[in-house]
CSV table of C-alpha atoms in Angstrom, one decimal:
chain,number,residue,atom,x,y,z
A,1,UNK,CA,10.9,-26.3,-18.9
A,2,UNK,CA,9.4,-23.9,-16.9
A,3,UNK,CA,10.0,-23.7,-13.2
A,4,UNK,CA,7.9,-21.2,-11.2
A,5,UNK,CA,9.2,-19.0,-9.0
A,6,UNK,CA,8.2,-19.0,-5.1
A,7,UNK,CA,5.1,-16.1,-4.7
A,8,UNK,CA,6.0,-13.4,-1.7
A,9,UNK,CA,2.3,-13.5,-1.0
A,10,UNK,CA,-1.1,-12.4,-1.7
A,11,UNK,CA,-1.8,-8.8,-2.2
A,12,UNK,CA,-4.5,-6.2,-2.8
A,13,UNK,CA,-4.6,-2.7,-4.4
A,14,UNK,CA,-6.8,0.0,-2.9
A,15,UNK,CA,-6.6,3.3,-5.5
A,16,UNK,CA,-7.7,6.2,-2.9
A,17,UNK,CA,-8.9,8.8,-5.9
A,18,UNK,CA,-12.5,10.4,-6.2
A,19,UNK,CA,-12.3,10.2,-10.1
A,20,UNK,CA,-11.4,6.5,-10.3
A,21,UNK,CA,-14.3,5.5,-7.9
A,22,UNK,CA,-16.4,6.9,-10.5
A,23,UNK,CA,-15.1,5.6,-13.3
A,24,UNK,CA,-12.3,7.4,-14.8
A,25,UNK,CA,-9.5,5.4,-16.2
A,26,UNK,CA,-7.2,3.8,-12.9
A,27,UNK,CA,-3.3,4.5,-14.3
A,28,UNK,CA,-1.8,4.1,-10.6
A,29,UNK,CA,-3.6,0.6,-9.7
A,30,UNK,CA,-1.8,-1.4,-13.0
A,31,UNK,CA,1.2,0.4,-11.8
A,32,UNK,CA,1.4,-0.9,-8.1
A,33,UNK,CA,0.2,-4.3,-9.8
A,34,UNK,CA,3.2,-4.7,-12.1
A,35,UNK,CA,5.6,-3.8,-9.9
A,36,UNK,CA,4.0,-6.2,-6.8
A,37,UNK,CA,3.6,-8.6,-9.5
A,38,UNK,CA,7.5,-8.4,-10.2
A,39,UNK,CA,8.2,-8.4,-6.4
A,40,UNK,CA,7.0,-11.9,-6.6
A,41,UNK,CA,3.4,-11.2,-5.2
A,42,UNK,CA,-0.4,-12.7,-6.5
A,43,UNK,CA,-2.4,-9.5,-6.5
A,44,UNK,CA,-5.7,-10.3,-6.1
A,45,UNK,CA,-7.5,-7.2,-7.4
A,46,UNK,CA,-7.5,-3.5,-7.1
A,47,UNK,CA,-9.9,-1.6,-6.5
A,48,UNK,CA,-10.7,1.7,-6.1
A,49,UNK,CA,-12.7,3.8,-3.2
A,50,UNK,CA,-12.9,7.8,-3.0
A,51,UNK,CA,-11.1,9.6,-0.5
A,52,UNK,CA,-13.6,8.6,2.2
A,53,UNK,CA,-13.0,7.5,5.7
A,54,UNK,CA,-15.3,4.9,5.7
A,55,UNK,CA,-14.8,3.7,2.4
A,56,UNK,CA,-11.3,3.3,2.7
A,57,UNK,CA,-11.2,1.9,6.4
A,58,UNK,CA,-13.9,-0.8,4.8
A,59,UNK,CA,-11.7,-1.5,1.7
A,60,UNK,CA,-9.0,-2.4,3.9
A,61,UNK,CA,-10.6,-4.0,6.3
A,62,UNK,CA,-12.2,-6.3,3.7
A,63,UNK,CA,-8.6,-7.1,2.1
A,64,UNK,CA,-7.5,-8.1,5.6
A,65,UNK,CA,-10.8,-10.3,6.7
A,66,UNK,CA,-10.0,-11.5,3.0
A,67,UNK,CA,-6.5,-13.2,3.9
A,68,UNK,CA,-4.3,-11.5,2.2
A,69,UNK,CA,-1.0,-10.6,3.2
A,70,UNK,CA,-0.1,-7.5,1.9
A,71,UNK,CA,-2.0,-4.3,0.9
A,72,UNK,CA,-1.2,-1.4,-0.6
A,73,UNK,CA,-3.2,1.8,-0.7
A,74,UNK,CA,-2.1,4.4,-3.3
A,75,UNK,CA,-3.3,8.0,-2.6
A,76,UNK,CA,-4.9,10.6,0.0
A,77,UNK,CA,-1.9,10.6,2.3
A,78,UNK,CA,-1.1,14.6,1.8
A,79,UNK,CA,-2.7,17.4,3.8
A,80,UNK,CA,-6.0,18.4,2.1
A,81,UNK,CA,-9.0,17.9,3.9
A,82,UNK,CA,-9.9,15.0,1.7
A,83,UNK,CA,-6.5,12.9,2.7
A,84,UNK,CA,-7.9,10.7,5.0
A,85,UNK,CA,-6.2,7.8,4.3
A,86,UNK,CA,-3.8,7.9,7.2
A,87,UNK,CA,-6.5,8.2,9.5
A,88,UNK,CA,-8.7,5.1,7.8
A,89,UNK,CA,-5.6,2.8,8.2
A,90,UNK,CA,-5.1,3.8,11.9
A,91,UNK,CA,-8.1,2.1,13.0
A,92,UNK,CA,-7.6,-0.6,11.1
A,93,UNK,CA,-3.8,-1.2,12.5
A,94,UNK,CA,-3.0,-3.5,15.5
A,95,UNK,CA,0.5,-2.0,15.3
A,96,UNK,CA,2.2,0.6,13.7
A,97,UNK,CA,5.6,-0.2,11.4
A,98,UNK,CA,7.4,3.4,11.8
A,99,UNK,CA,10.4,2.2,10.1
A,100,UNK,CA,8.9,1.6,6.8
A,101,UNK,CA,6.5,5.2,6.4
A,102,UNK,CA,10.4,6.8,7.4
A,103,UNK,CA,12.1,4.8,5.3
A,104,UNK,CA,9.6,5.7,2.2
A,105,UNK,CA,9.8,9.6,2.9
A,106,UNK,CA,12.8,8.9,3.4
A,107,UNK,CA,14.0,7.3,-0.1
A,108,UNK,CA,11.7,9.9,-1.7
A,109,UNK,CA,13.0,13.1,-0.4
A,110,UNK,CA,17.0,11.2,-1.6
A,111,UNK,CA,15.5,10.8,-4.7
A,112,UNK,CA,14.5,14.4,-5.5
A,113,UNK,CA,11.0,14.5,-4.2
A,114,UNK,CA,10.4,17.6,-1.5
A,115,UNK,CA,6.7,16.3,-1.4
A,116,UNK,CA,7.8,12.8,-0.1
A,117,UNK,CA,8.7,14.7,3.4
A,118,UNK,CA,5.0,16.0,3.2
A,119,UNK,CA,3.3,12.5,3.3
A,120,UNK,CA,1.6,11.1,6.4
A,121,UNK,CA,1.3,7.6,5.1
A,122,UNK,CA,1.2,5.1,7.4
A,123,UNK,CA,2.3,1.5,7.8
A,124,UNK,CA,2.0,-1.2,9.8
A,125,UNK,CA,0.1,-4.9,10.9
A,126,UNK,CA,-3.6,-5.9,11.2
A,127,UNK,CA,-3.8,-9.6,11.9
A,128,UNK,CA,-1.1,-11.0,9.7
A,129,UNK,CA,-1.7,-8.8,7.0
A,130,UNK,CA,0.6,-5.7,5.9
A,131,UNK,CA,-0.7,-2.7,5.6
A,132,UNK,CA,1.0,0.1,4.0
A,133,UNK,CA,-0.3,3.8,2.2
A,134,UNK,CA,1.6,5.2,-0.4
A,135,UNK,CA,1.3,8.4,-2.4
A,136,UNK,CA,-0.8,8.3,-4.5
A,137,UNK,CA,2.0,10.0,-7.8
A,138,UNK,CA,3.7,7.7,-10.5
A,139,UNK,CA,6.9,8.9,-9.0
A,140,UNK,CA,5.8,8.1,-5.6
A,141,UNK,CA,4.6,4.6,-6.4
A,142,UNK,CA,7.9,3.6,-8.4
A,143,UNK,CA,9.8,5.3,-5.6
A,144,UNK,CA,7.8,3.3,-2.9
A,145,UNK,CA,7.4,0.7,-4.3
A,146,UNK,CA,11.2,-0.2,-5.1
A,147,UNK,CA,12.1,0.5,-0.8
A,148,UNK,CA,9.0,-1.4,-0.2
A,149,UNK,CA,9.3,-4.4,-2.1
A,150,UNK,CA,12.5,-6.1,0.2
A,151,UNK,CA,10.8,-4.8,3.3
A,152,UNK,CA,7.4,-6.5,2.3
A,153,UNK,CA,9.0,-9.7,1.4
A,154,UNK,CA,10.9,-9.9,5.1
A,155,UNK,CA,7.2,-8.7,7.2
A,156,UNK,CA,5.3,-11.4,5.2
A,157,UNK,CA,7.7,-14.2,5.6
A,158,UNK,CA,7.5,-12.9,9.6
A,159,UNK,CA,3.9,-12.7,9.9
A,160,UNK,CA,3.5,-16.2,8.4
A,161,UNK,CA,5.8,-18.0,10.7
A,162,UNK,CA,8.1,-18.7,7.5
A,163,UNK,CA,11.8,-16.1,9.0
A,164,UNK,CA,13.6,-17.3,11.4
């Protein structure tokens, strides 16, 4: 007998990365799907948009509109001119979530990574959907993901009227 555990939530991948919008093989995206996936999330899909203001603020805007409750961008958070994912997810925020962009610089830099001080991800809320940019490196996105995945569980359960 099987019994299923409880699911954390809906989520959707957005892979910021010029080469996987045109069709070169996506390693990040089934990366930050296993380990959401493992976190107890339903990830819808993930899909992936080049470093583009627009495209970005529309895939994330589309995940929100879409209902689900958590969404994770991987990539364009450094300082070239093509990072623009901080400033896509800034117009889609109704409020920023400092804590969590500190607290995944800051378990980066502990775990060896001098570029994880250098990211300008961003998270935070739109609607009742989680929003939250990591970088867009393996390392990064284990890293990340394993501060992340408590912190998502606790934002979701608050955004949904389920913590008390």
């Amino acid at each position: 007998m099987e019994i299923d555990a409880p699911v954390a939530g809906r989520a959707l991948v957005v892979v910021v990365d010029d080469r996987t919008a045109h069709g070169a093989e996506d390693s990040i995206g089934p990366l930050v799907t296993e380990l959401l996936t493992e976190a107890g999330f339903l990830v819808d899909a993930s899909v992936s948009v080049q470093a583009d203001e627009v495209e970005i603020r529309n895939a994330l805007n589309t995940a929100v509109i879409g209902g689900v409750d958590l969404v994770i961008s991987v990539g364009g958070t450094g300082m070239s001119p093509r990072d623009v994912t901080p400033e896509a997810t800034s117009q889609v925020l109704d409020r920023e979530l400092p804590g969590i962009s500190e607290a995944l610089r800051s378990s980066g830099r502990v775990a060896g990574s001098l570029d994880a001080v250098l990211s300008r991800g961003l998270a935070g809320v739109s609607g009742s959907t989680l929003v939250v940019n990591l970088a867009g490196t393996r390392a990064a996105v284990r890293d990340g993901m394993a501060t992340l995945s408590p912190l998502a569980s606790r934002v979701v359960d608050e955004l949904s009227g389920l913590a008390e």
